[in-house]
Amino acid sequence: MGQGAEPRRVRAHDEELGAAVARAQQGDEAAFAVAYRLVQPGLLGYLRGLVGNDAEDVASDAWLDIARDLGRFKGDGAGFRGWTATIARHRALDHLRRQRVRPRSSALEQDVLELPGPQSTHDQALEAMSTERALELVQGLPRDQAEAVLLRVVVGLDGPAAARVLGKRPGAVRTAAYRGLKRLAGQLGAASVTDEAPRTLGEST
């Protein structure tokens, strides 16, 4: 995963992405290539977190579905990223089922918690997310945290969009992302930043 997948840059391309998708829906193949170029790095990073080395194959399957169903998509650039992430997630879960591997599940669903993470912890983790090492660390998080972090940071989705992809409430996704980013920040040597976090989360290490 390279610098091109940094969330701020991804979000800055939303207008360009929306325009490309609209042209692609009218049959412009070059525009589809532009949409692919803008979405693929984040999508591939997300899939690496779900299926590891099989990410390229799963992404190829997802893009076949995306191309097939493009005419049915309605929305802007940010909406397109969420839509493609949903399709990619379905293909990834299909892949895991075929391998008879069940995704890890969190021991506790913290749906009632709606705690925003300290911005400094979030930024610290964001800065490091463009490295392969960070992606390896994400794969070690509980499944709910890993997916929330990948969708928020790598794909660049906002909280409600990430929640739609995962089929969960925004508060649950926000909490999972917060917990995951807090843990990542600590593992990446940002322990001093995590001191700002509330101590009522009941998080185990």
CSV table of C-alpha atoms in Angstrom, one decimal, residues 104-110 142-145 168 179 204:
chain,number,residue,atom,x,y,z
A,104,ARG,CA,-12.7,-13.7,13.7
A,105,SER,CA,-15.4,-12.1,15.8
A,106,SER,CA,-15.0,-9.7,18.7
A,107,ALA,CA,-15.7,-11.2,22.1
A,108,LEU,CA,-17.9,-8.3,23.0
A,109,GLU,CA,-20.2,-6.2,20.8
A,110,GLN,CA,-20.0,-2.6,22.1
A,142,PRO,CA,-10.0,-8.2,16.4
A,143,ARG,CA,-12.1,-8.5,13.2
A,144,ASP,CA,-14.6,-5.7,14.1
A,145,GLN,CA,-11.7,-3.3,14.8
A,168,LYS,CA,-23.8,-2.2,11.9
A,179,ARG,CA,-10.3,1.0,19.8
A,204,SER,CA,-8.2,-5.6,27.5
